CSV table of C-alpha atoms in Angstrom, one decimal:
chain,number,residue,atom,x,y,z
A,478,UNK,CA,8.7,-12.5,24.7
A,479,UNK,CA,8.7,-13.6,21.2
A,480,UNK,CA,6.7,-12.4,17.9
A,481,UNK,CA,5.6,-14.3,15.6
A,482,UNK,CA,4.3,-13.3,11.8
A,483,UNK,CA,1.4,-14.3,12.4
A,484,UNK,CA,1.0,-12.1,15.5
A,485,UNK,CA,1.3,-9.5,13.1
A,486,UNK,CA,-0.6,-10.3,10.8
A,487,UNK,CA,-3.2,-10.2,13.6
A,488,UNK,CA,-2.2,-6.6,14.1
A,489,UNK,CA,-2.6,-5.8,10.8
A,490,UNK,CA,-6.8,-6.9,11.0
A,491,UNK,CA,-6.8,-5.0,14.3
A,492,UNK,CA,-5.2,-1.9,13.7
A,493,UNK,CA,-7.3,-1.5,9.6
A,494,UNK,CA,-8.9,1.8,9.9
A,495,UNK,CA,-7.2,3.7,13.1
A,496,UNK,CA,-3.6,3.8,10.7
A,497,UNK,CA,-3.1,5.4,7.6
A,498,UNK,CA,-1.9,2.8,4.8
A,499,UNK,CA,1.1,5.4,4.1
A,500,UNK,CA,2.4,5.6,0.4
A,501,UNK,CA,5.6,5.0,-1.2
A,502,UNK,CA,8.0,7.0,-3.6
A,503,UNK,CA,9.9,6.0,-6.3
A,504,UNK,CA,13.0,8.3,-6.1
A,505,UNK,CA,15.3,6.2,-8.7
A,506,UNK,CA,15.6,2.8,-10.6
A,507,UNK,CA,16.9,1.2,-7.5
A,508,UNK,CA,16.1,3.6,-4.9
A,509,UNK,CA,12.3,3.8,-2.9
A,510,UNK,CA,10.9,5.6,0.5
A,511,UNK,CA,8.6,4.1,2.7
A,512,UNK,CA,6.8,7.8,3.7
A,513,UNK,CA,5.7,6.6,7.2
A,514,UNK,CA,6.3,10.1,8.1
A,515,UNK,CA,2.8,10.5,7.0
A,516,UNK,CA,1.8,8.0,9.7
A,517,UNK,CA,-1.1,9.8,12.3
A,518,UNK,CA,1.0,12.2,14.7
A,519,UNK,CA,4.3,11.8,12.2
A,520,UNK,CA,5.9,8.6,12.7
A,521,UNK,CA,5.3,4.6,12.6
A,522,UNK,CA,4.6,4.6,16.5
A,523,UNK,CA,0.7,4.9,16.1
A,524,UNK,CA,0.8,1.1,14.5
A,525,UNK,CA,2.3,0.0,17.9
A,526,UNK,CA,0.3,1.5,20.1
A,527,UNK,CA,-2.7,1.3,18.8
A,528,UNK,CA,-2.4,-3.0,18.2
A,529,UNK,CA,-1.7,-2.6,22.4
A,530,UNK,CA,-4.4,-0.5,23.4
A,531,UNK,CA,-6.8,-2.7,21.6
A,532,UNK,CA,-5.5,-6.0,22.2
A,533,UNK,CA,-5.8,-4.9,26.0
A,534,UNK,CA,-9.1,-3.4,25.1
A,535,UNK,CA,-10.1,-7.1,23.7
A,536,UNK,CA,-8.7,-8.8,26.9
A,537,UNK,CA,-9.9,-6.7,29.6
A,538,UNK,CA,-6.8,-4.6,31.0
A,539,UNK,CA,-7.4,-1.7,29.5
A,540,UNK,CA,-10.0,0.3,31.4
A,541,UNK,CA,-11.0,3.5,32.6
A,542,UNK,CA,-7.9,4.2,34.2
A,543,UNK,CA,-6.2,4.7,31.0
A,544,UNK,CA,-2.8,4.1,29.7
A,545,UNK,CA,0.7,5.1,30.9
A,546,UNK,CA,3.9,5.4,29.2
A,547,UNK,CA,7.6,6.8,29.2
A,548,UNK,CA,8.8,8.4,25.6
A,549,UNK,CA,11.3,11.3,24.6
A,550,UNK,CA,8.7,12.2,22.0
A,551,UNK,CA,7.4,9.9,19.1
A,552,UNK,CA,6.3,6.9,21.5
A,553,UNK,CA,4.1,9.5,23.8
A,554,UNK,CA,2.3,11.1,20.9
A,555,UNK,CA,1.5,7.7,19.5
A,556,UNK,CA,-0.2,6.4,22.8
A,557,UNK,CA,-1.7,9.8,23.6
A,558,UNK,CA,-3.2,9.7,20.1
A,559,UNK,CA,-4.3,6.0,20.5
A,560,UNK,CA,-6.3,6.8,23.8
A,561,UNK,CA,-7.9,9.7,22.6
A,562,UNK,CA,-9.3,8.0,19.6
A,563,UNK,CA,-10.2,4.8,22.0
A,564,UNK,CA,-11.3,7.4,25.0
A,565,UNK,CA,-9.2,6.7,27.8
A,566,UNK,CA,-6.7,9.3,29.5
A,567,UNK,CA,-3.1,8.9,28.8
A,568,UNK,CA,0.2,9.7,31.2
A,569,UNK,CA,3.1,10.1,29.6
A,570,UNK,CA,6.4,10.2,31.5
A,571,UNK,CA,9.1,12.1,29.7
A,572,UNK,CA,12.8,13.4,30.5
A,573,UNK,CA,13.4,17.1,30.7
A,574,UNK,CA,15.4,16.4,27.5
A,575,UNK,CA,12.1,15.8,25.3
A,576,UNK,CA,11.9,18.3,22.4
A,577,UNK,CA,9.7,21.1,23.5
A,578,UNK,CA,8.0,20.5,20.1
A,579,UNK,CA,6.8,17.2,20.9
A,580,UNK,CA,5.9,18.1,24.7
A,581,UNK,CA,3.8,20.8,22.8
A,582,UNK,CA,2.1,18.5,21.0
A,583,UNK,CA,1.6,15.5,24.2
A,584,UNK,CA,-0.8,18.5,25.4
A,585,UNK,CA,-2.8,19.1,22.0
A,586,UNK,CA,-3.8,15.4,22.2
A,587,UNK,CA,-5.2,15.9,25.6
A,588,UNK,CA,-2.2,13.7,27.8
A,589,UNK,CA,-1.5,14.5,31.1
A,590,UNK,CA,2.4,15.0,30.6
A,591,UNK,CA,5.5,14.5,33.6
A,592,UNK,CA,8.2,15.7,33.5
A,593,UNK,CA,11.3,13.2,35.2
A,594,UNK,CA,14.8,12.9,35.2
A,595,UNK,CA,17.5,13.4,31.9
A,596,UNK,CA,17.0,10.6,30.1
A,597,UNK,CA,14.5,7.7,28.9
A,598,UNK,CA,15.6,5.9,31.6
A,599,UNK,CA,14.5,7.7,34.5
A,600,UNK,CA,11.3,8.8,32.5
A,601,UNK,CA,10.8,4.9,31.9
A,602,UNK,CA,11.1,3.7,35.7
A,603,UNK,CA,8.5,6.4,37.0
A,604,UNK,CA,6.0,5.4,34.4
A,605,UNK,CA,6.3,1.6,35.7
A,606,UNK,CA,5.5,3.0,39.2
A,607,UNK,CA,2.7,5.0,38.1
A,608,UNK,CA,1.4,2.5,36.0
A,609,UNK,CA,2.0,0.0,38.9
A,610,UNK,CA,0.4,2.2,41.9
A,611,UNK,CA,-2.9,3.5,39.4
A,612,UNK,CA,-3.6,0.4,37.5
A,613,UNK,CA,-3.1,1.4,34.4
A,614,UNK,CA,-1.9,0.0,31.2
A,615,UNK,CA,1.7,0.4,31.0
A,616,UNK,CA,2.5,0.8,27.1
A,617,UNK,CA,6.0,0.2,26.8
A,618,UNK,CA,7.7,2.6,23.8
A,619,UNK,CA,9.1,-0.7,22.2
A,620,UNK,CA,9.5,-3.9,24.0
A,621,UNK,CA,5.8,-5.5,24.4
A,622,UNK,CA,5.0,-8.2,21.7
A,623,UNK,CA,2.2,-6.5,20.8
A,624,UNK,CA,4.1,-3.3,19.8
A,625,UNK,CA,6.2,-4.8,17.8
A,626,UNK,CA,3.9,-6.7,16.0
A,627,UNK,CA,1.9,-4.1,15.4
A,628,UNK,CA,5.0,-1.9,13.8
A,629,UNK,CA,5.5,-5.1,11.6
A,630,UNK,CA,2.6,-3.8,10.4
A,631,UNK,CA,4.6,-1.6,7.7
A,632,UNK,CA,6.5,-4.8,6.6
A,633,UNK,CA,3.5,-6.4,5.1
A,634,UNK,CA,2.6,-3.2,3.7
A,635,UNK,CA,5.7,-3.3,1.6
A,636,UNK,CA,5.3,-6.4,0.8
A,637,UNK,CA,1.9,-5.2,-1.1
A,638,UNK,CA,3.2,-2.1,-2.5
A,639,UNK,CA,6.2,-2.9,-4.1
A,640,UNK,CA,6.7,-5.3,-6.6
A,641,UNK,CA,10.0,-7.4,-5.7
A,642,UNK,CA,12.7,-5.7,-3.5
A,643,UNK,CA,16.1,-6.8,-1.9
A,644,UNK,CA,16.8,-4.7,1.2
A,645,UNK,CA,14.9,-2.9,3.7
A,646,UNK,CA,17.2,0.2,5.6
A,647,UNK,CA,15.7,0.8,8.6
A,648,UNK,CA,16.7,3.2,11.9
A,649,UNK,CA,17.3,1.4,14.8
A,650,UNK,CA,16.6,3.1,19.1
A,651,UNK,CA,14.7,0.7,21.0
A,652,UNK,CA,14.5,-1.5,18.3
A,653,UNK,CA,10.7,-2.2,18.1
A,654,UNK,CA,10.5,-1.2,14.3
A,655,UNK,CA,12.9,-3.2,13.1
A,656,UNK,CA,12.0,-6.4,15.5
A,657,UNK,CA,8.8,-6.1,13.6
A,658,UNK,CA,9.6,-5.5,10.3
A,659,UNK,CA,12.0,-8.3,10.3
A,660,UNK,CA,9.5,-10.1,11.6
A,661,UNK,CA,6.9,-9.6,8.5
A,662,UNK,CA,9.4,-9.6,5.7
A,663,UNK,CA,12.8,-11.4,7.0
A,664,UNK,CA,11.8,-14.2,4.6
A,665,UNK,CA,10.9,-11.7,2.0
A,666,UNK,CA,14.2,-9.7,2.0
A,667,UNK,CA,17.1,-8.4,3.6
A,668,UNK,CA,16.7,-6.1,6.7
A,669,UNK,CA,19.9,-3.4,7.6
A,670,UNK,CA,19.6,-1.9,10.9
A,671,UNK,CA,21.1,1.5,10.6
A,672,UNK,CA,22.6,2.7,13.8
A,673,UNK,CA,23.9,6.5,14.5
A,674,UNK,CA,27.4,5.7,15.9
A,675,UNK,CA,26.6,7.9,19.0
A,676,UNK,CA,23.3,5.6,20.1
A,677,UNK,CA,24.5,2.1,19.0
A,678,UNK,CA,22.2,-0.3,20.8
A,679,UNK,CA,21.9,-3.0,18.9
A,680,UNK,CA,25.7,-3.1,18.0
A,681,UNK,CA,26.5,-3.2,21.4
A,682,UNK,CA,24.1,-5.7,22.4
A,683,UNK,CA,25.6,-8.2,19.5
A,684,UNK,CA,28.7,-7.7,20.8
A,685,UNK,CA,27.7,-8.5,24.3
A,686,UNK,CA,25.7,-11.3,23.6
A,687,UNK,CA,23.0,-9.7,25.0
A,688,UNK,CA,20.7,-6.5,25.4
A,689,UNK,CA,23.6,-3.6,27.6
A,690,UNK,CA,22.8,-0.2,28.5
A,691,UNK,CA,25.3,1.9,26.1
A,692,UNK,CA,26.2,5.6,26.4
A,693,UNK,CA,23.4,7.4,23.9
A,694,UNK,CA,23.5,11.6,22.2
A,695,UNK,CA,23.7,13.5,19.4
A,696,UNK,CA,21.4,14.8,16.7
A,697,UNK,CA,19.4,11.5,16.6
A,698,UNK,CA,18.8,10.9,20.6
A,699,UNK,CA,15.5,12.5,20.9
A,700,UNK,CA,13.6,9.6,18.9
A,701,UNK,CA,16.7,7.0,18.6
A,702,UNK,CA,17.9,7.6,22.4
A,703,UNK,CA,16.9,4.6,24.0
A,704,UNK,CA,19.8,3.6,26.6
A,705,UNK,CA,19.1,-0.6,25.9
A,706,UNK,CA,18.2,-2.6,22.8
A,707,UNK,CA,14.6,-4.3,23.4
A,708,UNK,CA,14.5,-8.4,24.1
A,709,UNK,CA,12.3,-8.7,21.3
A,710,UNK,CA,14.1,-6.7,19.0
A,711,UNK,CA,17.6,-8.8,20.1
A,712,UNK,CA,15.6,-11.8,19.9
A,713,UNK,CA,14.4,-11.3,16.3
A,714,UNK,CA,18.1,-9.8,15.7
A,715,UNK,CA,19.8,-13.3,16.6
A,716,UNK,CA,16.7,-15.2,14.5
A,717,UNK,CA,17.4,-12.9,11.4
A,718,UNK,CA,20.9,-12.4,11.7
A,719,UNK,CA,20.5,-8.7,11.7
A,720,UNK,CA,23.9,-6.6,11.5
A,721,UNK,CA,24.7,-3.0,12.5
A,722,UNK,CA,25.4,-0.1,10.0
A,723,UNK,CA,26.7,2.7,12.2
A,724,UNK,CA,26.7,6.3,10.5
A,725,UNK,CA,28.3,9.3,12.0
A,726,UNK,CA,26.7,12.6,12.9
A,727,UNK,CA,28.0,14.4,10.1
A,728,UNK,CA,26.1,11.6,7.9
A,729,UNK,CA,22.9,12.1,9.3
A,730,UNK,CA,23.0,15.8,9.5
A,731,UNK,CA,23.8,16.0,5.8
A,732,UNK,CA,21.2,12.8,4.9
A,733,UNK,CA,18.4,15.1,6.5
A,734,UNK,CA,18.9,18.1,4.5
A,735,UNK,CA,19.3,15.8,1.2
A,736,UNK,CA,15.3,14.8,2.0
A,737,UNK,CA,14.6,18.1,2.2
A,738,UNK,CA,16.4,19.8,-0.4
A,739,UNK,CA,16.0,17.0,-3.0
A,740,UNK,CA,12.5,15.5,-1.9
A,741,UNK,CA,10.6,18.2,-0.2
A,742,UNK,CA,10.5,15.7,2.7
A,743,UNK,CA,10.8,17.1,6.4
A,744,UNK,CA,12.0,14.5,8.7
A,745,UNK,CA,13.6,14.7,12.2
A,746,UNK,CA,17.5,13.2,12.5
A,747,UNK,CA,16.7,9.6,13.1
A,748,UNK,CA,14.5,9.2,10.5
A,749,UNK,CA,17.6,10.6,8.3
A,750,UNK,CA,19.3,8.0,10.1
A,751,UNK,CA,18.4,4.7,7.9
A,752,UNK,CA,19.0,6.9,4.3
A,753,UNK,CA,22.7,7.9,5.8
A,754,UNK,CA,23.5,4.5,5.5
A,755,UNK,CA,23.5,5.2,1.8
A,756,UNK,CA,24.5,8.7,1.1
A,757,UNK,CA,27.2,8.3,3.1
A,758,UNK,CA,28.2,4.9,1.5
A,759,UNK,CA,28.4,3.5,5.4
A,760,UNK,CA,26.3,0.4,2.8
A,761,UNK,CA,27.2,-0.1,-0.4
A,762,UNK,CA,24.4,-1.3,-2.7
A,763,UNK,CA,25.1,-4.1,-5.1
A,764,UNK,CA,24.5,-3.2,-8.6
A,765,UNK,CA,20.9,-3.3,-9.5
A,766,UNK,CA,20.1,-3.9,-5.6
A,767,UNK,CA,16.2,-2.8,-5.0
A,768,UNK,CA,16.4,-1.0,-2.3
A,769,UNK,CA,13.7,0.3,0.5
A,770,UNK,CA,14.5,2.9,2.7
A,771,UNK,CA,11.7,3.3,5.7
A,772,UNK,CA,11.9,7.6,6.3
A,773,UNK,CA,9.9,7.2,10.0
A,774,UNK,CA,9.4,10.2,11.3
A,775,UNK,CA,8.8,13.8,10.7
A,776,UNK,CA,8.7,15.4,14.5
A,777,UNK,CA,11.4,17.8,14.1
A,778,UNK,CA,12.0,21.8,13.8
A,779,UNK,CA,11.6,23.5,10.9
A,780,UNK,CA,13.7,25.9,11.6
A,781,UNK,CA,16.9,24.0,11.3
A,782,UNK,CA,16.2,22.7,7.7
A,783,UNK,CA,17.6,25.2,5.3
């Protein structure tokens, strides 16, 4: 499986209209947010899922059966708001572990929602059954081409909004976002995977040579607990020559709270996770390095912001 620019460029015609063109913020001379937070059901995931559903709509395989998919959270509400816009039922397969906020909000969007196993994983593995024994379009959270192209999506928006930048900070789970973005803009700028130290995926997978199942938790897991780094995404990684920026709990915990003390910007722990890498000085900015940092996702409790 490979992805090409030009595949998302394609995404880009296909998706116009069903994603919201999200804005920007200047925060300081060298400094700017990408606010896909405002993305349709609060994170990127809707550009993803919604290039799938319709390129399978294009080509036939997605019918009347609907869609099926395994997400801890931001991956489910994105194909559950996909296929109620496009009018198809949606099944999404999550672990017990799934935020009861996000479960919450499955139902609101009118999925049927399953509860399996601990983890992704197990969530993952029933979904390909389901998807397998009912004939539905399996939607993978962030390891189909079409997926990641259409989260490369963003990249080219950058590239229209800004005018010149050097880096791109951007969190890193299953890996889809980043596959993409690097994808669209690799040529354009650098890319910094930023990794919580407690899920590092893509570190692990560079060191192996290859995508490995790693130990995943802490404060980031529920959007940035995926188990294995994506082909694609490792793929793109090698293509690129993408490193890992691991950041500690403590980091991301306290990078959150700067958002929303200092920005009025609500955003759930692994969206934190890509601005840690420079609070916390985990990446060290040359001096009058234009920075983008892409905040992705604003699922998260309210009550733990202070």
């Amino acid at each position: 499986m490979t992805v090409t620019r030009e595949q998302v460029e394609q995404a880009a015609v296909r998706i116009a209209g069903r994603v919201r063109r999200t804005p920007v913020l200047r925060v300081s001379e060298t400094v700017t947010f990408k606010l896909e937070l405002l993305q349709h059901v609060g994170s990127f995931k809707p550009r993803g899922m919604f290039n799938r559903l319709l390129a399978a709509k294009e080509d036939g395989s997605l019918t009347g059966v609907g869609t099926v998919t395994a997400s801890g959270g931001n991956a489910g509400l994105a194909v559950a708001y996909a296929a109620r816009e496009l009018g198809v039922p949606a099944r999404i397969f999550v672990p017990e572990s799934a935020p009861a906020a996000k479960v919450a909000r499955l139902r609101t969007l009118d999925a049927d929602v399953v509860h399996v196993g601990s983890e992704y994983a197990e969530a993952y593995a029933a979904a390909v059954v389901a998807a397998e024994e009912s004939g539905a379009l399996f939607a993978h959270a962030y390891d189909q081409p079409e997926v990641v192209a259409g989260q490369g999506t963003l990249g080219l928006e950058l590239l229209e909004q800004i005018d010149g930048f050097d880096t791109v900070f951007v969190a890193v789970g299953g890996g889809g976002l980043i596959g993409g973005v690097a994808t669209a803009i690799g040529d354009r700028a650098q890319v910094v995977a930023v990794e919580p130290e407690l899920a590092p995926t893509l570190a692990r997978a560079l060191e192996a040579g290859r995508p490995v199942d790693v130990q995943v938790g802490g404060v980031a897991a529920d959007s940035l607990g995926a188990r294995r780094l994506g082909q694609i995404a490792f793929d793109v990684a090698g293509q690129q020559n993408l490193e890992s920026v691991l950041v500690d709990e403590a980091a991301i915990i306290e990078a959150r709270q700067e958002l929303w003390q200092e920005y009025r910007l609500a955003v759930e722990h692994g969206a934190a996770t890509a601005y840690a890498a420079l609070t916390s000085g985990a990446y060290k900015p040359a001096p009058a390095e234009r920075v983008v940092v892409v905040v992705c996702g604003a699922n998260t409790d309210l009550n733990t912001l202070t």
